[in-house]
PDB file of C-alpha atoms in Angstrom:
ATOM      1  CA  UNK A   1      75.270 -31.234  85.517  1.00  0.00           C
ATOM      2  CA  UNK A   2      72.111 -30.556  83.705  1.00  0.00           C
ATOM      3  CA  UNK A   3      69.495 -28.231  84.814  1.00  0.00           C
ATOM      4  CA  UNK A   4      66.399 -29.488  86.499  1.00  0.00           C
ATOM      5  CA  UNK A   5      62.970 -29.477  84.003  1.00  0.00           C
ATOM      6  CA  UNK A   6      60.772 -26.935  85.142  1.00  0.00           C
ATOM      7  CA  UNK A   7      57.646 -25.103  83.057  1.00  0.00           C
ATOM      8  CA  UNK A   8      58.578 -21.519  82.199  1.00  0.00           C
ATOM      9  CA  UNK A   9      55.235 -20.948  83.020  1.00  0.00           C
ATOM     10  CA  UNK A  10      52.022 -21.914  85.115  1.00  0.00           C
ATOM     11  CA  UNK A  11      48.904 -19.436  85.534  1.00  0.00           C
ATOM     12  CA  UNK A  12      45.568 -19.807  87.781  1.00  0.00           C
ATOM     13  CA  UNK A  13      43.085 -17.940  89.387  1.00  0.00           C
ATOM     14  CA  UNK A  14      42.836 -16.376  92.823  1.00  0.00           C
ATOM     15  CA  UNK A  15      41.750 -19.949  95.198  1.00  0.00           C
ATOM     16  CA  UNK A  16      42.562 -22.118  92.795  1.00  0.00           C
ATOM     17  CA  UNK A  17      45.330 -24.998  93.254  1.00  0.00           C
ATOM     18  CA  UNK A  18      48.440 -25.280  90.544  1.00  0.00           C
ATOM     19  CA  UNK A  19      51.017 -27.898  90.175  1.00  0.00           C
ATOM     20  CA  UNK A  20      54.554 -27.078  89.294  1.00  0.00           C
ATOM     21  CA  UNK A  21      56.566 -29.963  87.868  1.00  0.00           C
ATOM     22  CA  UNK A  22      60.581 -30.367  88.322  1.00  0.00           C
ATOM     23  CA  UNK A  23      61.809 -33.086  86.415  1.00  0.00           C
ATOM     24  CA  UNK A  24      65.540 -34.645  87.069  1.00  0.00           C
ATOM     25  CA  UNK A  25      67.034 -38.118  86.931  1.00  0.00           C
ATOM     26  CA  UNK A  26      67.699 -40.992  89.341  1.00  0.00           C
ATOM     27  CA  UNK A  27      71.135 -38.900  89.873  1.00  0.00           C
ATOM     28  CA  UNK A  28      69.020 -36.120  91.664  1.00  0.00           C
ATOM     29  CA  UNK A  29      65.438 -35.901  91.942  1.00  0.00           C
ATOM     30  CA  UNK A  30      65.064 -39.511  91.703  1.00  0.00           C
ATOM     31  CA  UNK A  31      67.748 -40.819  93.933  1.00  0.00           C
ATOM     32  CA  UNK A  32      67.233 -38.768  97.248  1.00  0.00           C
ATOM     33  CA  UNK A  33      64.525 -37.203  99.155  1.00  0.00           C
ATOM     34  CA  UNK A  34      66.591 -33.808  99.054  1.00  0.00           C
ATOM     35  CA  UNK A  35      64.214 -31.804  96.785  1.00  0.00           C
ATOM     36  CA  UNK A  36      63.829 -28.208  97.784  1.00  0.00           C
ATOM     37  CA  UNK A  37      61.944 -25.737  96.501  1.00  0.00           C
ATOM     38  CA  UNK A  38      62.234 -21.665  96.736  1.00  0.00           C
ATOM     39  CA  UNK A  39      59.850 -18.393  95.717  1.00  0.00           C
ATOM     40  CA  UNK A  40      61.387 -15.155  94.467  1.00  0.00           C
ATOM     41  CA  UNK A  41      59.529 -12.230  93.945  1.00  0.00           C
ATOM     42  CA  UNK A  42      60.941  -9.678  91.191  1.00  0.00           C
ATOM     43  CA  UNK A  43      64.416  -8.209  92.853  1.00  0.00           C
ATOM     44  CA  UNK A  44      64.047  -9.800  95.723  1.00  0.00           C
ATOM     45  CA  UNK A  45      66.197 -12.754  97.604  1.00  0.00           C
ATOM     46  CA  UNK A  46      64.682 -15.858  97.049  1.00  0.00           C
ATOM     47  CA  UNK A  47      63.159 -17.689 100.101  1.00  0.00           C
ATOM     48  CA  UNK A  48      62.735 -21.371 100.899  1.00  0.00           C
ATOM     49  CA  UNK A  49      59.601 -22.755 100.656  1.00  0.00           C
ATOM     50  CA  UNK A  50      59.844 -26.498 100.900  1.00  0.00           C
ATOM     51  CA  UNK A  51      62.788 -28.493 101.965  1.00  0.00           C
ATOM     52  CA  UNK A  52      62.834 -32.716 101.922  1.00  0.00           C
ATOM     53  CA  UNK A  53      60.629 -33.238  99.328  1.00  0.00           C
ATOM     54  CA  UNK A  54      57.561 -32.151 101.792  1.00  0.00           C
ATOM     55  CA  UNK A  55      58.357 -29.975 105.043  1.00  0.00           C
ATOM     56  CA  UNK A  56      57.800 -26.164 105.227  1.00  0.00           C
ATOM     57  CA  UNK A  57      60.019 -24.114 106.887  1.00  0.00           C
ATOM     58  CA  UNK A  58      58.410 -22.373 109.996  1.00  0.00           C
ATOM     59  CA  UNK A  59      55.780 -19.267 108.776  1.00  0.00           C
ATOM     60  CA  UNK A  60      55.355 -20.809 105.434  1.00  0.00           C
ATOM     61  CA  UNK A  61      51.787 -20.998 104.921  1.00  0.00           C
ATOM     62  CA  UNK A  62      50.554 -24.648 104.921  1.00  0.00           C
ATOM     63  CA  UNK A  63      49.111 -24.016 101.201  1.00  0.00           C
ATOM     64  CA  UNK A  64      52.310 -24.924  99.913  1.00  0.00           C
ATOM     65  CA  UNK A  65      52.684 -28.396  99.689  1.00  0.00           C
ATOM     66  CA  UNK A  66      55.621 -30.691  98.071  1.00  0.00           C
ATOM     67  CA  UNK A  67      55.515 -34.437  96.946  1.00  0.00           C
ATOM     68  CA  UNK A  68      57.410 -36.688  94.783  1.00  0.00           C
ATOM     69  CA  UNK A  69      56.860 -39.489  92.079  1.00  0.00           C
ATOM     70  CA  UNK A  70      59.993 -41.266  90.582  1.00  0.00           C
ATOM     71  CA  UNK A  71      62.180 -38.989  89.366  1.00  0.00           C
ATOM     72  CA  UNK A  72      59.848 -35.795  89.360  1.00  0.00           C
ATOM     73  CA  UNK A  73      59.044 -33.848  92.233  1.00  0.00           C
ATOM     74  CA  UNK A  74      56.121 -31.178  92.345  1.00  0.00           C
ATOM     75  CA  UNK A  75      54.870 -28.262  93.841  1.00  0.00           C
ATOM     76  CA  UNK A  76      50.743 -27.362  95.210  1.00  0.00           C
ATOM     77  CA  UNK A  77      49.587 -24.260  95.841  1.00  0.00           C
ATOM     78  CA  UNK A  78      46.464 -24.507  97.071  1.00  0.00           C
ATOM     79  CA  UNK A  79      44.135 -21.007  97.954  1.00  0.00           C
ATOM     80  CA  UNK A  80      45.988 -19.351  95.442  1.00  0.00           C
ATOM     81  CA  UNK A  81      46.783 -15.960  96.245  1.00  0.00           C
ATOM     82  CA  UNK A  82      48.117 -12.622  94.192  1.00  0.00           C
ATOM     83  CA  UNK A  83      50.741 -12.537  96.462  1.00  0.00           C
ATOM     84  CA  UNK A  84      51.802 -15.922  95.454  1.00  0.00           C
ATOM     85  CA  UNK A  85      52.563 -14.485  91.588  1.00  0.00           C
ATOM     86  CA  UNK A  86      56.703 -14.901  91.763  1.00  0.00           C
ATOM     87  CA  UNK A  87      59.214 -17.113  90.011  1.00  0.00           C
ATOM     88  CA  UNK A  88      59.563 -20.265  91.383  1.00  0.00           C
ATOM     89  CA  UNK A  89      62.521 -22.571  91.409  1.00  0.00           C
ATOM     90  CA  UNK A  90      63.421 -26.378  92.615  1.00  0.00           C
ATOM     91  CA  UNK A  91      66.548 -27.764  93.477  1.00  0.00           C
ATOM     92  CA  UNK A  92      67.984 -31.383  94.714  1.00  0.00           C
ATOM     93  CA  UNK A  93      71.156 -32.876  96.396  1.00  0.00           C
ATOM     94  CA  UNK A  94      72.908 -34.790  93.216  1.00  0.00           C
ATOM     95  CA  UNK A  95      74.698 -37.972  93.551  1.00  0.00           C
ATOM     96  CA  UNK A  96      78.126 -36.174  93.281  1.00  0.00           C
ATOM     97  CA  UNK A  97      77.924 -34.266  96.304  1.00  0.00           C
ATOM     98  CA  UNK A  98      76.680 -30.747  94.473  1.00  0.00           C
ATOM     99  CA  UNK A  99      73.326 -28.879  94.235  1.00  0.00           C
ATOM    100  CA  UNK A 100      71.684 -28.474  90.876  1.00  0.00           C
ATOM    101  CA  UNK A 101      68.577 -26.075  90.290  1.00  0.00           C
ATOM    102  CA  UNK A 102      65.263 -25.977  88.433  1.00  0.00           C
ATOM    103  CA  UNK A 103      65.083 -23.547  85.261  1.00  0.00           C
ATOM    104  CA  UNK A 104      62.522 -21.767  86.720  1.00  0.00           C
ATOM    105  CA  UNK A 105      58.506 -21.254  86.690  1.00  0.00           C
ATOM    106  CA  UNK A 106      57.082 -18.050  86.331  1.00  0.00           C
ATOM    107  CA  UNK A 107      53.345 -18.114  88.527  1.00  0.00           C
ATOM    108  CA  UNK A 108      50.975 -15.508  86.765  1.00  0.00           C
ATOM    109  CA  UNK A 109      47.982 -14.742  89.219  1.00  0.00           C
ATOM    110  CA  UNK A 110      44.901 -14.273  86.975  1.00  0.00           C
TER     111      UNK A 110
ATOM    112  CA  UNK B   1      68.300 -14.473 113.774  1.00  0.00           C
ATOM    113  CA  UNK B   2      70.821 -15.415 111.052  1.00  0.00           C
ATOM    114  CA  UNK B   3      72.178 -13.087 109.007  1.00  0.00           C
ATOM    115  CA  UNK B   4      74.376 -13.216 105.622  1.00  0.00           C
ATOM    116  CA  UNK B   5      76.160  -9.929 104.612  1.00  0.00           C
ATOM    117  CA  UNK B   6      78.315 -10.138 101.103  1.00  0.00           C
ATOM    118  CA  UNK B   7      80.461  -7.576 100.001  1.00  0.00           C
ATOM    119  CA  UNK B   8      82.962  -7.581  97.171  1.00  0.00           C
ATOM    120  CA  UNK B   9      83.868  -5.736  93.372  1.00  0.00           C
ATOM    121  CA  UNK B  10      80.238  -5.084  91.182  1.00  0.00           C
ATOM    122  CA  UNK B  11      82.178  -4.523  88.268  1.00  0.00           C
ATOM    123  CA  UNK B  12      85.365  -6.103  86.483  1.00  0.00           C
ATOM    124  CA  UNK B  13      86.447  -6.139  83.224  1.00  0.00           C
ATOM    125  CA  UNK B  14      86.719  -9.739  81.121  1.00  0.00           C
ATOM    126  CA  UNK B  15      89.309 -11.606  82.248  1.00  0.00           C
ATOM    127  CA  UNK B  16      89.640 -10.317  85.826  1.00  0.00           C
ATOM    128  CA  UNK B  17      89.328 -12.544  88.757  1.00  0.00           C
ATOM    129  CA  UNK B  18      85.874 -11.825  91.007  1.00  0.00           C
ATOM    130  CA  UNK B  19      86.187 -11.601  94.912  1.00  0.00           C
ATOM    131  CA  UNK B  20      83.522 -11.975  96.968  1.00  0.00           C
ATOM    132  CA  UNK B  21      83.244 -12.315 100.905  1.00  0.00           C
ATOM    133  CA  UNK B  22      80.061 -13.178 103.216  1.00  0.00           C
ATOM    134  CA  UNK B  23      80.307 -12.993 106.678  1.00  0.00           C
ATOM    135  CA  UNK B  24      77.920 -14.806 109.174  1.00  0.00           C
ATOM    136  CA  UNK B  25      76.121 -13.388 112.327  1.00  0.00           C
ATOM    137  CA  UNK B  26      73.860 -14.927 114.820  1.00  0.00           C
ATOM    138  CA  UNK B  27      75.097 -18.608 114.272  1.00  0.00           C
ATOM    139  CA  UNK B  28      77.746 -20.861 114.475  1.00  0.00           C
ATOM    140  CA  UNK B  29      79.728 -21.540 111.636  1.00  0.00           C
ATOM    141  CA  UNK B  30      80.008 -25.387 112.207  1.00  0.00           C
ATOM    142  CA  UNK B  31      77.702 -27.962 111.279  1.00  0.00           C
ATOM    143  CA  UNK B  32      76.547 -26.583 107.932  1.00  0.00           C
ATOM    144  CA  UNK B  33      77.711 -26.129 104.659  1.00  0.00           C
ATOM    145  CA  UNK B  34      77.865 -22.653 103.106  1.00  0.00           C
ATOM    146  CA  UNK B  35      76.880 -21.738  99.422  1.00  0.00           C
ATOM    147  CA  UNK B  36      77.428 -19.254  96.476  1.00  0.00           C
ATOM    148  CA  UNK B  37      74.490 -18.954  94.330  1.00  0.00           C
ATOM    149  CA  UNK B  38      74.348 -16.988  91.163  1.00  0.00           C
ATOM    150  CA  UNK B  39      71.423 -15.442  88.790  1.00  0.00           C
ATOM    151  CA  UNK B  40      72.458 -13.972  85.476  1.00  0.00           C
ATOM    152  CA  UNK B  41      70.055 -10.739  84.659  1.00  0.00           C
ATOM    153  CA  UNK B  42      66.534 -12.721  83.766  1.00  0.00           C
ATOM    154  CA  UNK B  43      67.581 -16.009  84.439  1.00  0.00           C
ATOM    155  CA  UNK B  44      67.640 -18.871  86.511  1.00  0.00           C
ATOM    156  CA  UNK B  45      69.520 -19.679  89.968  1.00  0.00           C
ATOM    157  CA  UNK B  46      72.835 -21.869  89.247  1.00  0.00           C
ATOM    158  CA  UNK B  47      74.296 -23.293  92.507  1.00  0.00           C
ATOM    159  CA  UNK B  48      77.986 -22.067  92.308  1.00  0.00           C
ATOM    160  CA  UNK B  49      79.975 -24.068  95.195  1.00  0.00           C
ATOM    161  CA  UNK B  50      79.724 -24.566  98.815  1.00  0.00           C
ATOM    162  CA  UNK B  51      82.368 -25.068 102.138  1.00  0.00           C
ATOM    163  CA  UNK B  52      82.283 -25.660 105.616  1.00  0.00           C
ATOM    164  CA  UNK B  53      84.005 -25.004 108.809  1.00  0.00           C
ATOM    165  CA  UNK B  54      87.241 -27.530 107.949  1.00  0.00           C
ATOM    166  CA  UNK B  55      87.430 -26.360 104.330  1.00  0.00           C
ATOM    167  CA  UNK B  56      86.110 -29.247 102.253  1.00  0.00           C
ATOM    168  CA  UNK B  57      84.630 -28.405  99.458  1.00  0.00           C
ATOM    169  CA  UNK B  58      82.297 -28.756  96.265  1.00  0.00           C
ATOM    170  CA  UNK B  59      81.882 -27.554  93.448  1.00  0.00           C
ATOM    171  CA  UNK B  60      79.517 -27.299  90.350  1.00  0.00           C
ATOM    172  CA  UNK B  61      81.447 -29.195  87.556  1.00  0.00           C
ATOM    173  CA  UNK B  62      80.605 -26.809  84.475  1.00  0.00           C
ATOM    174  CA  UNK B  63      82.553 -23.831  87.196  1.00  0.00           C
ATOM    175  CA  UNK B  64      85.562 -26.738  88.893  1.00  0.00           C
ATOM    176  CA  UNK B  65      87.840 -24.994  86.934  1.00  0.00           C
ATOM    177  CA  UNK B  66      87.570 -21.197  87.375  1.00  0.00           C
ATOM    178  CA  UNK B  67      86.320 -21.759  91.241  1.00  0.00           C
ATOM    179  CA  UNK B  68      87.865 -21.384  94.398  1.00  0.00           C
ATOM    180  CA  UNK B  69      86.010 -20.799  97.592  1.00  0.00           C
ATOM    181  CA  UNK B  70      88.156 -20.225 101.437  1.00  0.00           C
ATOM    182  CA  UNK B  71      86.664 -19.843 104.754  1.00  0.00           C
ATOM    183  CA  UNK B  72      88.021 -17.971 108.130  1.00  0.00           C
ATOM    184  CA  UNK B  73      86.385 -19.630 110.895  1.00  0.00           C
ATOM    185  CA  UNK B  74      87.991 -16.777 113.162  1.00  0.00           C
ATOM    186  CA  UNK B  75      85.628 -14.104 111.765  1.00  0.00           C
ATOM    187  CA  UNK B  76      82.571 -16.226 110.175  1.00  0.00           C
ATOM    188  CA  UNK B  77      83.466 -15.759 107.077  1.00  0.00           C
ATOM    189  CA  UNK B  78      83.676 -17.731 104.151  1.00  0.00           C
ATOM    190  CA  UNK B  79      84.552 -16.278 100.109  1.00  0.00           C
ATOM    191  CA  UNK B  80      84.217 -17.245  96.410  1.00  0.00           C
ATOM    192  CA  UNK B  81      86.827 -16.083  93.802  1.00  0.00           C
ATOM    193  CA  UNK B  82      86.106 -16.855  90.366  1.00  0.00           C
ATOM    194  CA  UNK B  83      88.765 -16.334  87.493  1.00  0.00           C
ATOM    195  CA  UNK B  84      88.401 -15.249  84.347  1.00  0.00           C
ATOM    196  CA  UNK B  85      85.655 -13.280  84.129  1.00  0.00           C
ATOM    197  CA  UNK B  86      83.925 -12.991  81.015  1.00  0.00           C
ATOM    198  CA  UNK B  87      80.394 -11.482  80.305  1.00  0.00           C
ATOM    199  CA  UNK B  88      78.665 -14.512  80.583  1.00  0.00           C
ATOM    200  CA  UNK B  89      79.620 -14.367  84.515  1.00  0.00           C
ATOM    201  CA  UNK B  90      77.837 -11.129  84.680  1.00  0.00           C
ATOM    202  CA  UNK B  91      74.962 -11.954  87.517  1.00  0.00           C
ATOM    203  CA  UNK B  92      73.681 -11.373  91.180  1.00  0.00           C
ATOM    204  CA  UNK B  93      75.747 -13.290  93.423  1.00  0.00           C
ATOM    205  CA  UNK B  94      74.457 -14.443  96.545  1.00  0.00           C
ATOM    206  CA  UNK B  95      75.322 -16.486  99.917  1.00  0.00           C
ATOM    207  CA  UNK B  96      74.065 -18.855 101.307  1.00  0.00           C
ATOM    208  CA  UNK B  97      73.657 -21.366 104.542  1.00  0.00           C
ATOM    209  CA  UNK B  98      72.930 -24.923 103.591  1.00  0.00           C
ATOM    210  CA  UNK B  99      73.800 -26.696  99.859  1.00  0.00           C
ATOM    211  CA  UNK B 100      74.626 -30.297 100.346  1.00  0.00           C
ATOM    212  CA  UNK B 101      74.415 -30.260 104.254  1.00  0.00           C
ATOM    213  CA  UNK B 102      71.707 -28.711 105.092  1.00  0.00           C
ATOM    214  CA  UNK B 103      70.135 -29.973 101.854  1.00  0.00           C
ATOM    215  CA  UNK B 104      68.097 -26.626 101.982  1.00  0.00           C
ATOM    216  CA  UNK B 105      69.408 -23.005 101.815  1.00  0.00           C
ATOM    217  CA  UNK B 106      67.664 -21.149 104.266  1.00  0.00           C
ATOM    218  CA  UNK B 107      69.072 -18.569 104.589  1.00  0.00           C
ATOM    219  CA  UNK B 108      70.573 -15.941 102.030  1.00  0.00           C
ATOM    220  CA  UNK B 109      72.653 -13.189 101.766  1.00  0.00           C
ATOM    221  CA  UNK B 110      71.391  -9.751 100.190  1.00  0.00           C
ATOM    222  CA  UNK B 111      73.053 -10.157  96.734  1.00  0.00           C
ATOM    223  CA  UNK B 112      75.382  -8.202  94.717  1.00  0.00           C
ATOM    224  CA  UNK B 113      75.154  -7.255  90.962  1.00  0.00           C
ATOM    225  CA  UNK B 114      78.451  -8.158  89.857  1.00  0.00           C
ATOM    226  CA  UNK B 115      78.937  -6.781  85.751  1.00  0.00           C
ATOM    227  CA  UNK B 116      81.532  -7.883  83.793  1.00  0.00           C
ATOM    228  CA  UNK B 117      82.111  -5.088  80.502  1.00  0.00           C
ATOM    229  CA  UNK B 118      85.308  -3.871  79.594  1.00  0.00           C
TER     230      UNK B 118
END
C-alpha cells in the first residue's frame, strides 16, 4: 500500500489559519469517511487530533478542524499558535482492512 | 484512564527476530482492535499490524511476510514479532488502541527505540 500525499512542509504566522493536504485514492481517503489525523511534537508520542474525517477527540482545541473533498482530506488550524509547530501526520481505513499513513507535514510557526 | 506499556529487546543484530509485548490497563480488551506502529529515526509513521480479543488479524502487505502479532486476553496483552531484522527495521515501535476498529488510535504506548547493527 502506498503512502498517503502529504506536504513535507507548511509554515504561517502566529493567528493565522493553514491547510494541510493528504492525498489518497478511492481505496482510502476517497472510499470511507475514516480519515484521521495526529500531531507529534519532536520525541514525543504522537496524539490524535481528528478522527472521522471531522470530530475532535475530547480537550482538543476546537481550532483544529478536518474536512474532505473526493479523494483528499485536509487539515485547518485556525489561531495558529507556537505550540502548534510539530509534525503532523494523516491516516485512513483502506479498502483491504489495513491502516495506511500520511508522509508527514512538518508545521514551522513563524 | 487507558494506559499502553511496551516492553521488549532495543537492540538485535540483522537477521534476528524482534519481540515486543504491550500490555493494557484501565480498559477492556474487547471491542477494539490493537495496533503496532513504527517510525524509523526522521521519518514517517508506518502502520505495522493490528489484533483483537479473538485473534483475527491484519496486516500491512509490504510487512505480511515477516509479521506475526498474538494476544493473551488473560493478562491484556497483545505482541508483535517481526523476523528478520535488517537495518532498515531499525525504528521506534509503538502500541496502539484502535487501527481498523476504532478507525482512530487514541491511545499509544510510550515507544521503544528498537536498533538493528550487528
Amino acid at each position: 500500500q502506498s503512502a498517503l500525499t502529504q506536504p513535507a512542509s507548511v509554515s504561517g504566522s502566529p493567528g493565522q489559519s493553514i491547510i494541510i493536504s493528504c492525498t489518497g485514492t478511492s481505496r482510502d481517503v476517497g472510499g470511507y469517511d475514516y480519515v484521521s489525523w495526529y500531531q507529534q511534537h519532536p520525541g514525543k508520542v504522537p496524539k490524535l487530533m481528528i478522527y472521522e474525517v471531522n470530530n475532535r477527540p475530547s480537550g482538543v482545541s476546537n481550532r483544529f478542524s478536518g474536512s474532505k473533498s473526493g479523494n483528499t482530506a485536509s487539515l485547518t488550524i485556525s489561531g495558529l499558535q507556537a505550540e502548534d509547530e510539530a509534525d503532523y501526520y494523516c491516516s485512513s481505513f483502506t479498502s483491504v482492512s489495513t491502516v495506511v499513513f500520511g508522509g508527514g507535514t512538518r508545521l514551522t510557526v513563524l | 484512564q487507558v494506559q499502553l506499556q511496551q516492553w521488549g529487546a532495543g537492540r538485535l543484530k540483522p537477521s534476528e527476530t524482534l519481540s515486543l509485548t504491550c500490555s493494557v490497563f484501565g480498559e477492556s480488551f474487547s471491542g477494539y482492535y490493537w495496533s503496532w506502529i513504527r517510525q524509523p529515526p526522521g521519518k514517517g509513521l508506518e502502520w505495522i499490524a493490528e489484533i483483537n480479543h479473538i485473534g483475527n488479524n491484519n496486516y500491512n502487505p509490504s510487512l505480511k511476510t515477516r509479521a506475526s502479532m498474538s494476544v493473551d486476553t488473560s493478562k491484556n496483552q497483545f505482541s508483535l514479532k517481526l523476523s528478520s531484522m535488517t537495518a532498515a527495521d531499525t525504528a521506534v515501535y509503538y502500541c496502539g488502541r484502535g487501527g481498523t476498529w476504532p478507525t482512530k488510535i487514541d491511545y499509544w504506548g510510550q515507544g521503544i527505540l528498537v536498533t538493528v547493527s550487528s
